[in-house]
Short mmCIF file of N, CA, C and O in Angstrom, two decimals:
data_model
loop_
_atom_site.label_atom_id
_atom_site.label_comp_id
_atom_site.label_asym_id
_atom_site.label_seq_id
_atom_site.Cartn_x
_atom_site.Cartn_y
_atom_site.Cartn_z
N MET A 1 0.24 -1.00 -0.03
CA MET A 1 -0.22 0.02 -0.32
C MET A 1 0.81 1.13 0.40
O MET A 1 0.77 2.16 -0.92
N THR A 2 2.10 1.24 0.93
CA THR A 2 2.87 2.64 0.25
C THR A 2 3.40 3.05 -0.33
O THR A 2 3.28 3.98 -0.75
N THR A 3 3.66 1.20 -1.16
CA THR A 3 4.44 0.98 -2.69
C THR A 3 3.53 2.96 -3.55
O THR A 3 3.77 3.74 -4.48
N ARG A 4 2.66 2.15 -3.60
CA ARG A 4 1.49 2.36 -4.22
C ARG A 4 0.93 4.50 -3.69
O ARG A 4 0.95 4.96 -4.90
N ILE A 5 1.57 4.80 -2.75
CA ILE A 5 1.04 5.92 -2.87
C ILE A 5 2.10 6.62 -2.66
O ILE A 5 2.35 8.00 -3.12
N SER A 6 3.24 5.81 -2.54
CA SER A 6 4.67 6.97 -2.78
C SER A 6 4.51 7.40 -4.11
O SER A 6 5.37 8.09 -4.36
N HIS A 7 4.50 6.10 -5.39
CA HIS A 7 4.27 6.23 -6.39
C HIS A 7 3.71 6.83 -6.71
O HIS A 7 3.85 7.85 -7.97
N LEU A 8 2.76 7.25 -6.52
CA LEU A 8 1.79 8.16 -6.55
C LEU A 8 2.30 9.84 -6.82
O LEU A 8 1.85 10.56 -6.78
N ALA A 9 2.55 9.73 -5.14
CA ALA A 9 2.72 11.75 -5.45
C ALA A 9 4.64 11.18 -5.60
O ALA A 9 4.89 12.58 -5.58
N ARG A 10 4.89 9.95 -5.79
CA ARG A 10 6.04 10.89 -7.33
C ARG A 10 5.40 11.30 -8.45
O ARG A 10 6.02 12.19 -8.73
N THR A 11 4.92 10.39 -9.12
CA THR A 11 3.60 11.06 -9.94
C THR A 11 3.36 12.86 -10.60
O THR A 11 3.35 12.56 -10.57
N PHE A 12 2.87 12.55 -8.89
CA PHE A 12 2.33 14.01 -9.16
C PHE A 12 3.08 15.14 -9.00
O PHE A 12 2.79 16.25 -9.20
N LYS A 13 4.28 14.65 -8.39
CA LYS A 13 5.12 15.63 -7.98
C LYS A 13 6.44 15.98 -9.24
O LYS A 13 6.10 16.42 -10.23
N THR A 14 6.00 14.83 -10.62
CA THR A 14 6.78 15.11 -11.30
C THR A 14 5.85 16.02 -12.85
O THR A 14 6.06 16.86 -12.97
N ILE A 15 4.27 16.06 -12.67
CA ILE A 15 3.11 16.78 -13.07
C ILE A 15 3.52 18.37 -12.27
O ILE A 15 3.38 18.92 -13.80
N ALA A 16 3.33 18.56 -11.64
CA ALA A 16 4.00 20.06 -10.89
C ALA A 16 4.60 20.09 -11.33
O ALA A 16 5.05 21.77 -11.88
N LEU A 17 5.98 19.87 -11.31
CA LEU A 17 7.45 20.05 -11.72
C LEU A 17 7.06 20.23 -13.29
O LEU A 17 7.41 21.47 -13.36
N ALA A 18 6.22 20.12 -14.32
CA ALA A 18 6.09 20.23 -15.50
C ALA A 18 5.60 21.01 -15.41
O ALA A 18 5.69 22.41 -16.62
N ALA A 19 4.38 21.49 -15.03
CA ALA A 19 2.95 22.21 -14.96
C ALA A 19 4.39 23.94 -14.52
O ALA A 19 4.19 25.19 -15.19
N ALA A 20 4.56 23.67 -13.61
CA ALA A 20 5.30 24.82 -13.38
C ALA A 20 6.53 25.39 -14.16
O ALA A 20 7.36 25.98 -14.43
N LEU A 21 7.84 24.58 -14.69
CA LEU A 21 8.21 24.82 -15.74
C LEU A 21 7.69 25.23 -16.71
O LEU A 21 8.40 26.14 -18.01
N SER A 22 6.95 24.77 -17.32
CA SER A 22 5.92 25.35 -18.27
C SER A 22 5.69 26.51 -18.43
O SER A 22 4.99 27.49 -19.34
N ALA A 23 5.05 26.83 -17.18
CA ALA A 23 4.59 28.30 -16.81
C ALA A 23 5.82 29.03 -16.71
O ALA A 23 5.26 30.50 -17.45
N VAL A 24 7.45 28.82 -16.40
CA VAL A 24 7.88 29.83 -16.47
C VAL A 24 7.71 29.99 -17.95
O VAL A 24 8.44 31.55 -18.55
N ALA A 25 8.59 29.10 -19.06
CA ALA A 25 9.18 29.13 -20.05
C ALA A 25 8.04 29.70 -20.43
O ALA A 25 7.98 31.22 -21.67
N ALA A 26 6.43 29.75 -20.53
CA ALA A 26 5.79 30.65 -21.46
C ALA A 26 5.55 31.82 -21.08
O ALA A 26 4.69 33.07 -21.60
N THR A 27 5.43 32.14 -19.82
CA THR A 27 6.09 34.15 -18.60
C THR A 27 7.44 34.21 -19.53
O THR A 27 7.20 35.75 -20.02
N ALA A 28 7.43 33.87 -19.86
CA ALA A 28 9.24 34.08 -20.86
C ALA A 28 8.58 34.82 -22.35
O ALA A 28 9.39 35.59 -22.00
N ALA A 29 8.68 33.65 -22.94
CA ALA A 29 8.08 33.67 -23.77
C ALA A 29 7.35 35.11 -24.28
O ALA A 29 6.70 35.67 -25.29
N SER A 30 6.17 35.31 -23.69
CA SER A 30 4.93 36.26 -23.81
C SER A 30 5.95 37.41 -23.41
O SER A 30 5.15 38.54 -24.06
N ALA A 31 7.05 37.52 -22.33
CA ALA A 31 7.27 39.06 -22.52
C ALA A 31 8.22 39.96 -23.57
O ALA A 31 7.92 41.01 -23.37
N GLN A 32 8.68 38.68 -23.80
CA GLN A 32 9.37 38.64 -25.73
C GLN A 32 8.53 38.97 -26.73
O GLN A 32 8.96 39.85 -27.22
N ALA A 33 7.30 38.04 -26.15
CA ALA A 33 6.76 38.74 -27.58
C ALA A 33 5.77 40.47 -27.41
O ALA A 33 5.69 40.54 -28.65
N ALA A 34 6.04 40.99 -27.00
CA ALA A 34 5.42 42.34 -26.54
C ALA A 34 6.55 43.39 -27.49
O ALA A 34 6.24 44.10 -28.05
N ILE A 35 7.72 42.94 -27.86
CA ILE A 35 8.51 44.15 -28.70
C ILE A 35 9.24 42.63 -29.43
O ILE A 35 10.41 42.73 -30.10
N SER A 36 8.42 41.60 -30.11
CA SER A 36 9.40 40.90 -31.52
C SER A 36 9.06 41.07 -32.63
O SER A 36 9.15 41.43 -33.29
N GLU A 37 7.66 42.71 -32.17
CA GLU A 37 7.08 43.02 -34.17
C GLU A 37 7.37 44.21 -33.58
O GLU A 37 6.66 44.97 -32.99
N PRO A 38 8.80 45.55 -33.76
CA PRO A 38 9.04 46.72 -33.81
C PRO A 38 8.56 47.50 -34.53
O PRO A 38 7.53 48.45 -32.75
N ALA A 39 6.97 47.54 -35.64
CA ALA A 39 6.47 47.95 -35.90
C ALA A 39 5.34 48.38 -35.33
O ALA A 39 4.07 49.58 -34.48
N ALA A 40 4.47 46.50 -34.20
CA ALA A 40 3.48 47.16 -33.74
C ALA A 40 3.85 47.90 -32.20
O ALA A 40 3.16 48.52 -32.21
N PHE A 41 5.03 47.71 -32.09
CA PHE A 41 5.15 48.47 -30.43
C PHE A 41 5.40 49.81 -30.84
O PHE A 41 4.32 50.25 -29.79
N GLN A 42 5.59 50.04 -32.26
CA GLN A 42 6.10 51.64 -31.99
C GLN A 42 4.59 52.51 -32.45
O GLN A 42 3.67 53.61 -32.31
N ALA A 43 3.79 51.35 -33.10
CA ALA A 43 1.73 51.90 -33.53
C ALA A 43 1.18 51.91 -32.22
O ALA A 43 0.93 53.03 -31.89
N LEU A 44 1.94 50.79 -30.90
CA LEU A 44 0.75 51.30 -30.24
C LEU A 44 1.33 52.16 -28.65
O LEU A 44 0.65 53.09 -28.09
N TYR A 45 2.43 52.51 -28.86
CA TYR A 45 3.19 53.46 -27.40
C TYR A 45 4.45 54.75 -28.51
O TYR A 45 5.39 53.95 -28.91
N PRO A 46 4.04 55.14 -29.32
CA PRO A 46 4.57 57.02 -30.23
C PRO A 46 5.53 56.90 -28.95
O PRO A 46 6.90 57.77 -29.13
N TYR A 47 5.71 56.82 -28.20
CA TYR A 47 6.58 58.27 -26.96
C TYR A 47 7.26 57.27 -26.28
O TYR A 47 7.92 57.82 -25.71
N ARG A 48 7.30 56.01 -26.86
CA ARG A 48 8.21 54.89 -26.47
C ARG A 48 9.44 54.35 -26.52
O ARG A 48 9.00 54.80 -28.43
N ASP A 49 10.66 53.99 -26.70
CA ASP A 49 11.80 53.39 -27.34
C ASP A 49 11.67 52.02 -28.01
O ASP A 49 11.96 51.43 -26.53
N VAL A 50 11.13 51.87 -28.82
CA VAL A 50 11.15 50.23 -29.24
C VAL A 50 13.00 50.20 -28.68
O VAL A 50 12.53 48.07 -28.28
N LEU A 51 14.07 50.58 -29.02
CA LEU A 51 15.54 49.54 -28.33
C LEU A 51 16.21 50.40 -27.23
O LEU A 51 16.69 48.84 -26.94
N ASN A 52 15.03 50.64 -26.72
CA ASN A 52 15.65 50.84 -25.09
C ASN A 52 14.46 50.20 -24.14
O ASN A 52 14.34 50.86 -23.21
N ASN A 53 14.28 48.71 -24.91
CA ASN A 53 12.83 48.76 -23.18
C ASN A 53 11.38 49.26 -23.45
O ASN A 53 11.26 49.27 -21.91
N GLY A 54 11.47 50.31 -24.02
CA GLY A 54 10.07 51.07 -23.68
C GLY A 54 10.81 51.89 -22.75
O GLY A 54 9.32 52.70 -22.67
N ALA A 55 11.82 52.74 -22.69
CA ALA A 55 11.98 53.92 -21.94
C ALA A 55 11.39 55.05 -22.28
O ALA A 55 11.41 55.40 -24.03
N PRO A 56 10.72 55.79 -22.09
CA PRO A 56 10.43 57.24 -22.57
C PRO A 56 11.62 57.83 -23.87
O PRO A 56 12.61 57.62 -23.40
N THR A 57 10.68 58.27 -25.01
CA THR A 57 11.74 58.84 -25.86
C THR A 57 11.87 60.70 -25.21
O THR A 57 10.56 61.07 -24.21
N PRO A 58 12.38 61.74 -25.83
CA PRO A 58 11.93 63.00 -25.45
C PRO A 58 11.40 63.00 -25.86
O PRO A 58 10.76 64.66 -24.94
N ALA A 59 10.75 62.81 -27.12
CA ALA A 59 9.08 63.51 -27.61
C ALA A 59 8.17 63.59 -26.17
O ALA A 59 6.91 63.68 -26.39
N ALA A 60 8.02 62.06 -25.17
CA ALA A 60 7.38 61.92 -24.11
C ALA A 60 6.96 63.34 -23.56
O ALA A 60 6.38 63.29 -23.09
N LYS A 61 8.93 63.88 -23.15
CA LYS A 61 8.74 65.44 -22.14
C LYS A 61 7.63 66.27 -22.86
O LYS A 61 6.87 66.77 -21.99
N LEU A 62 8.78 66.66 -23.66
CA LEU A 62 7.92 67.30 -25.24
C LEU A 62 5.79 67.44 -24.69
O LEU A 62 4.91 69.02 -25.02
N VAL A 63 5.81 66.37 -25.36
CA VAL A 63 4.25 66.42 -24.95
C VAL A 63 2.85 66.71 -23.70
O VAL A 63 2.49 67.64 -23.85
N LEU A 64 4.01 66.89 -22.47
CA LEU A 64 2.71 67.43 -21.40
C LEU A 64 3.16 69.23 -21.39
O LEU A 64 2.90 69.58 -20.37
N GLU A 65 4.23 69.36 -22.10
CA GLU A 65 4.59 71.12 -22.14
C GLU A 65 3.61 71.52 -22.94
O GLU A 65 2.88 70.88 -23.62
N PRO A 66 3.32 73.12 -22.90
CA PRO A 66 2.64 73.64 -23.60
C PRO A 66 2.45 74.28 -24.59
O PRO A 66 4.01 74.59 -25.22
N PRO A 67 2.21 74.71 -25.85
CA PRO A 67 1.66 74.87 -26.91
C PRO A 67 3.26 75.99 -27.27
O PRO A 67 3.80 75.89 -28.04
N ALA A 68 2.97 76.51 -26.25
CA ALA A 68 4.08 77.71 -26.89
C ALA A 68 5.55 77.45 -26.47
O ALA A 68 6.62 77.82 -26.66
N VAL A 69 5.78 76.85 -26.16
CA VAL A 69 7.27 75.71 -25.40
C VAL A 69 8.21 75.08 -26.74
O VAL A 69 8.67 75.30 -27.10
N LEU A 70 6.23 74.46 -27.11
CA LEU A 70 7.03 73.92 -28.64
C LEU A 70 6.81 74.83 -29.34
O LEU A 70 7.91 74.05 -31.01
N GLN A 71 6.34 75.71 -29.68
CA GLN A 71 6.56 76.23 -30.97
C GLN A 71 7.92 77.31 -31.06
O GLN A 71 8.72 77.73 -31.93
N ARG A 72 8.27 77.78 -29.48
CA ARG A 72 9.37 78.16 -29.29
C ARG A 72 10.88 77.34 -29.47
O ARG A 72 11.48 78.10 -30.10
N LEU A 73 10.48 75.50 -29.12
CA LEU A 73 11.47 74.32 -29.37
C LEU A 73 12.03 74.47 -31.26
O LEU A 73 12.89 74.60 -32.04
N GLN A 74 9.55 74.84 -32.01
CA GLN A 74 10.66 74.10 -33.45
C GLN A 74 11.36 75.71 -33.70
O GLN A 74 11.94 75.81 -34.67
N ALA A 75 11.17 77.43 -33.47
CA ALA A 75 11.80 78.41 -34.37
C ALA A 75 13.01 78.57 -34.23
O ALA A 75 14.04 78.82 -35.10
N LEU A 76 13.79 77.64 -32.40
CA LEU A 76 15.05 77.40 -32.38
C LEU A 76 15.67 76.72 -32.98
O LEU A 76 16.84 77.16 -33.77
N GLU A 77 15.51 76.07 -33.31
CA GLU A 77 16.23 74.27 -34.20
C GLU A 77 15.46 74.96 -36.33
O GLU A 77 16.57 75.22 -36.47
N SER A 78 14.69 75.37 -36.37
CA SER A 78 14.36 75.87 -37.68
C SER A 78 15.58 76.70 -37.82
O SER A 78 16.28 77.41 -39.05
N GLY A 79 15.65 77.68 -37.07
CA GLY A 79 16.64 79.47 -37.23
C GLY A 79 15.70 80.12 -38.01
O GLY A 79 16.57 80.72 -38.25
N VAL A 80 14.17 80.00 -38.39
CA VAL A 80 13.42 80.73 -39.16
C VAL A 80 13.46 82.02 -38.50
O VAL A 80 13.80 83.09 -39.02
N GLY A 81 12.21 82.28 -37.49
CA GLY A 81 12.36 83.77 -36.70
C GLY A 81 12.51 83.55 -34.90
O GLY A 81 11.09 82.05 -34.56
N ILE A 82 13.31 83.68 -34.47
CA ILE A 82 13.35 82.95 -32.59
C ILE A 82 13.12 84.73 -32.26
O ILE A 82 13.19 85.51 -32.08
N ALA A 83 11.87 84.00 -31.13
CA ALA A 83 10.79 84.77 -30.84
C ALA A 83 10.77 84.06 -29.72
O ALA A 83 11.11 82.65 -29.32
N ASP A 84 10.77 85.30 -28.20
CA ASP A 84 10.40 84.71 -27.56
C ASP A 84 8.79 84.46 -26.93
O ASP A 84 7.98 84.96 -28.20
N ALA A 85 8.68 82.82 -26.16
CA ALA A 85 7.10 82.69 -26.19
C ALA A 85 7.17 83.95 -25.30
O ALA A 85 6.84 83.86 -24.56
N PRO A 86 5.58 84.23 -25.43
CA PRO A 86 4.55 85.29 -24.86
C PRO A 86 4.86 84.30 -23.28
O PRO A 86 4.02 82.99 -22.41
N ARG A 87 4.72 85.16 -22.24
CA ARG A 87 4.60 84.51 -21.02
C ARG A 87 3.53 85.58 -20.60
O ARG A 87 2.80 85.88 -20.80
N ALA A 88 2.95 84.49 -19.44
CA ALA A 88 2.02 84.61 -18.32
C ALA A 88 2.02 85.82 -17.66
O ALA A 88 3.27 85.68 -16.68
N ARG A 89 1.62 86.59 -17.72
CA ARG A 89 1.96 88.16 -16.04
C ARG A 89 0.57 87.32 -15.45
O ARG A 89 -0.75 87.77 -16.21
N ALA A 90 0.46 87.65 -14.84
CA ALA A 90 0.21 88.19 -13.50
C ALA A 90 -0.57 89.97 -13.70
O ALA A 90 0.01 90.57 -13.71
N HIS A 91 -1.73 90.20 -13.27
CA HIS A 91 -2.84 90.74 -13.83
C HIS A 91 -3.36 91.36 -12.04
O HIS A 91 -3.55 90.48 -11.18
N ARG A 92 -2.86 92.48 -11.31
CA ARG A 92 -3.05 93.18 -10.47
C ARG A 92 -4.10 94.12 -10.18
O ARG A 92 -4.20 95.09 -10.62
N ALA A 93 -5.30 93.03 -9.24
CA ALA A 93 -6.39 94.45 -9.02
C ALA A 93 -6.31 95.67 -8.52
O ALA A 93 -4.97 95.71 -7.63
N GLY A 94 -6.40 96.61 -8.34
CA GLY A 94 -6.22 97.94 -7.98
C GLY A 94 -4.96 98.86 -8.66
O GLY A 94 -4.44 99.92 -7.73
N ARG A 95 -4.62 98.33 -9.00
CA ARG A 95 -3.04 99.23 -9.78
C ARG A 95 -2.97 99.63 -10.76
O ARG A 95 -3.60 99.29 -11.81
#
């Protein structure tokens, strides 16, 4: 009787080990599949770098800036017309 139970326990351990190993292999394969197709990754995450494991690109910071900052940067880089960006002025009542 004990031989049968130990055989069942060994079989169960083998099945559990095989399931655990296949789960680990499936996790590693699915993690690699995220950037296996660079064009699809770039389409889904336009402000993430495909070659740098999805790190934010410099354009990601610019998206959060107001339009005046982007216009100023374009003017500086193109050299066409370098103009100061309009600044917000505080209005004081009574003066």
